[in-house]
Coordinates of C-alpha atoms in Angstrom, one line a residue:
M1 CA -3.9 30.7 46.6
E2 CA -6.0 33.6 45.6
L3 CA -9.0 33.5 43.4
K4 CA -7.2 35.5 40.7
D5 CA -4.3 33.0 40.7
L6 CA -6.7 30.1 40.5
T7 CA -8.5 31.7 37.5
V8 CA -5.2 32.1 35.7
V9 CA -4.2 28.5 36.3
L10 CA -7.6 27.2 35.2
G11 CA -7.4 29.4 32.0
V12 CA -4.0 27.9 31.2
V13 CA -5.3 24.4 31.7
V14 CA -8.2 25.0 29.5
A15 CA -6.0 26.6 26.8
V16 CA -3.6 23.6 26.9
A17 CA -6.5 21.1 26.6
T18 CA -8.0 23.0 23.7
L19 CA -4.7 23.3 21.9
R20 CA -4.0 19.5 22.3
T21 CA -7.5 18.7 21.0
N22 CA -7.1 21.0 18.0
I23 CA -3.7 19.5 17.2
G24 CA -5.2 16.0 17.4
L25 CA -8.1 17.0 15.1
A26 CA -5.6 18.6 12.6
R27 CA -3.5 15.5 12.7
R28 CA -6.5 13.3 11.9
K29 CA -7.7 15.6 9.1
Q30 CA -4.2 15.6 7.5
S31 CA -4.2 11.8 7.7
S32 CA -7.6 11.5 6.1
D33 CA -6.7 13.9 3.4
L34 CA -3.6 11.9 2.6
V35 CA -5.6 8.7 2.4
F36 CA -8.2 10.2 0.1
A37 CA -5.6 11.9 -2.1
G38 CA -3.8 8.5 -2.6
R39 CA -7.0 6.9 -3.8
D40 CA -7.3 9.5 -6.6
D41 CA -3.7 9.5 -7.6
Q42 CA -3.3 7.3 -10.7
S43 CA 0.5 7.1 -10.4
F44 CA 0.0 5.7 -6.9
V45 CA -2.7 3.2 -7.9
T46 CA -0.8 1.9 -10.9
G47 CA 2.4 1.6 -8.8
I48 CA 0.6 -0.4 -6.2
R49 CA -0.8 -2.7 -8.9
L50 CA 2.7 -3.1 -10.4
L51 CA 4.1 -4.1 -7.0
R52 CA 1.3 -6.7 -6.6
K53 CA 2.2 -8.1 -10.0
F54 CA 5.9 -8.4 -9.0
K55 CA 5.0 -10.0 -5.7
A56 CA 3.2 -12.7 -7.6
S57 CA 5.8 -13.3 -10.3
G58 CA 8.5 -10.8 -11.2
D59 CA 12.1 -10.1 -10.5
I60 CA 11.8 -6.6 -9.0
A61 CA 15.4 -6.3 -8.0
S62 CA 16.4 -5.9 -11.6
F63 CA 14.8 -2.4 -11.6
A64 CA 17.4 -1.3 -9.0
T65 CA 20.2 -1.5 -11.6
S66 CA 21.4 1.6 -13.4
A67 CA 20.4 0.1 -16.7
N68 CA 16.7 -0.1 -15.6
A69 CA 16.6 2.8 -13.2
M70 CA 14.8 5.1 -15.6
S71 CA 12.3 2.6 -17.0
E72 CA 8.6 3.3 -16.6
D73 CA 8.2 0.5 -14.1
A74 CA 11.1 1.6 -12.0
I75 CA 9.7 5.1 -11.8
K76 CA 6.3 3.7 -10.7
I77 CA 8.0 1.6 -8.0
R78 CA 10.0 4.5 -6.7
Y79 CA 6.8 6.7 -6.7
V80 CA 5.0 4.3 -4.4
L81 CA 8.0 3.8 -2.1
N82 CA 8.6 7.5 -1.8
Y83 CA 4.9 8.1 -1.0
F84 CA 5.1 5.6 1.9
E85 CA 8.5 6.9 3.0
A86 CA 7.0 10.4 3.3
L87 CA 4.0 8.8 5.2
A88 CA 6.4 7.0 7.5
I89 CA 8.3 10.2 8.3
G90 CA 5.0 12.0 9.0
V91 CA 4.0 9.2 11.4
R92 CA 7.4 9.3 13.1
K93 CA 7.3 13.1 13.5
S94 CA 3.6 13.0 14.7
I95 CA 2.4 14.9 11.7
Y96 CA -0.1 12.2 10.8
D97 CA -2.4 10.1 13.0
E98 CA -0.9 6.7 12.9
D99 CA -4.2 5.0 13.9
I100 CA -6.0 6.2 10.8
L101 CA -3.1 5.4 8.5
Y102 CA -2.7 1.9 10.1
L103 CA -6.3 1.1 9.6
N104 CA -6.2 2.2 6.0
Y105 CA -2.8 1.0 4.8
K106 CA -1.7 -1.9 7.0
T107 CA -2.4 -4.5 4.4
T108 CA -1.1 -2.4 1.6
V109 CA 2.2 -1.8 3.4
K110 CA 2.5 -5.5 4.3
H111 CA 2.1 -6.7 0.8
M112 CA 4.1 -3.8 -0.7
M113 CA 7.1 -4.5 1.5
G114 CA 6.8 -8.2 0.7
A115 CA 7.2 -7.3 -3.0
A116 CA 9.6 -4.3 -2.7
T117 CA 12.1 -5.7 -0.1
P118 CA 14.4 -7.3 -2.8
Y119 CA 14.3 -4.0 -4.8
I120 CA 15.1 -1.9 -1.7
R121 CA 18.0 -4.3 -0.7
A122 CA 19.4 -4.1 -4.3
L123 CA 19.0 -0.3 -4.4
R124 CA 20.9 0.1 -1.1
S125 CA 23.6 -2.2 -2.3
N126 CA 24.0 -0.7 -5.8
Q127 CA 24.0 2.9 -4.5
D128 CA 25.9 2.0 -1.3
V129 CA 23.4 3.9 0.8
P130 CA 22.1 1.7 3.6
S131 CA 19.6 4.3 4.8
L132 CA 17.4 4.3 1.7
Y133 CA 13.8 3.8 2.7
C134 CA 14.8 3.3 6.3
E135 CA 11.7 5.1 7.6
L136 CA 9.4 3.0 5.4
T137 CA 11.2 -0.2 6.7
W138 CA 10.7 1.1 10.3
L139 CA 7.0 1.7 9.7
A140 CA 6.5 -1.7 8.1
D141 CA 8.3 -3.5 10.9
R142 CA 6.2 -1.5 13.5
W143 CA 2.9 -2.3 11.8
H144 CA 4.0 -6.0 11.4
A145 CA 4.7 -6.2 15.1
A146 CA 1.3 -4.5 15.8
E147 CA -0.5 -7.4 14.0
H148 CA 1.0 -9.9 16.4
S149 CA 1.2 -7.9 19.7
T150 CA -1.6 -6.6 21.8
F151 CA 0.8 -4.0 23.3
A152 CA 1.8 -2.7 19.9
Q153 CA -1.8 -2.4 18.8
L154 CA -2.5 -0.4 22.0
R155 CA 0.5 1.8 21.4
I156 CA -0.9 2.7 17.9
A157 CA -4.6 2.8 19.0
I158 CA -4.3 5.0 22.1
T159 CA -5.0 8.5 21.1
Y160 CA -5.9 11.6 23.0
S161 CA -9.5 11.6 21.7
R162 CA -10.0 8.0 22.8
I163 CA -8.6 8.7 26.3
L164 CA -10.9 11.7 26.5
R165 CA -13.9 9.7 25.4
L166 CA -13.1 7.0 28.0
V167 CA -12.6 9.4 30.8
S168 CA -15.7 11.4 30.0
K169 CA -17.8 8.2 29.7
G170 CA -19.1 9.3 26.3
R171 CA -20.3 12.8 27.5
I172 CA -17.7 14.5 25.3
D173 CA -17.7 13.4 21.6
V174 CA -14.5 14.4 19.9
R175 CA -14.9 12.4 16.8
P176 CA -14.1 14.3 13.6

């Protein structure tokens, strides 16, 4: 192999590594922005509080009926579920960094799904659409499994930056 060919190959390798690092940084930034935006979103915060209240006491499935579908509480519940459905789609399509979202939202998703599952089941039944909030259910199941499985925790936690940090023995710091 000539020196010119070796230079081209090396240039391509460096370009690919740089691109992968930039994609990872962008993914982590998007995830952090999503987390911070949720903290300032009053509709999101009140919806989470409402779901906590229903987990403790209420009959949340009644909000899935057509009579209650447009009530203020039903709208707040759907807002939170739609937020996490979009988050789950972003995780599944690798738009967001799952590790950051898992560390920030794992407890919230666990408690929210505990409260919202009767509502989701009733909504699926009433509208005859079994795929409603299926991505959210997938994410909740995945994170629930990660709490109880070392392999699942590793699957979520292994990111390109962590591998790079391990391989470089700390000489390269890629933390945002």
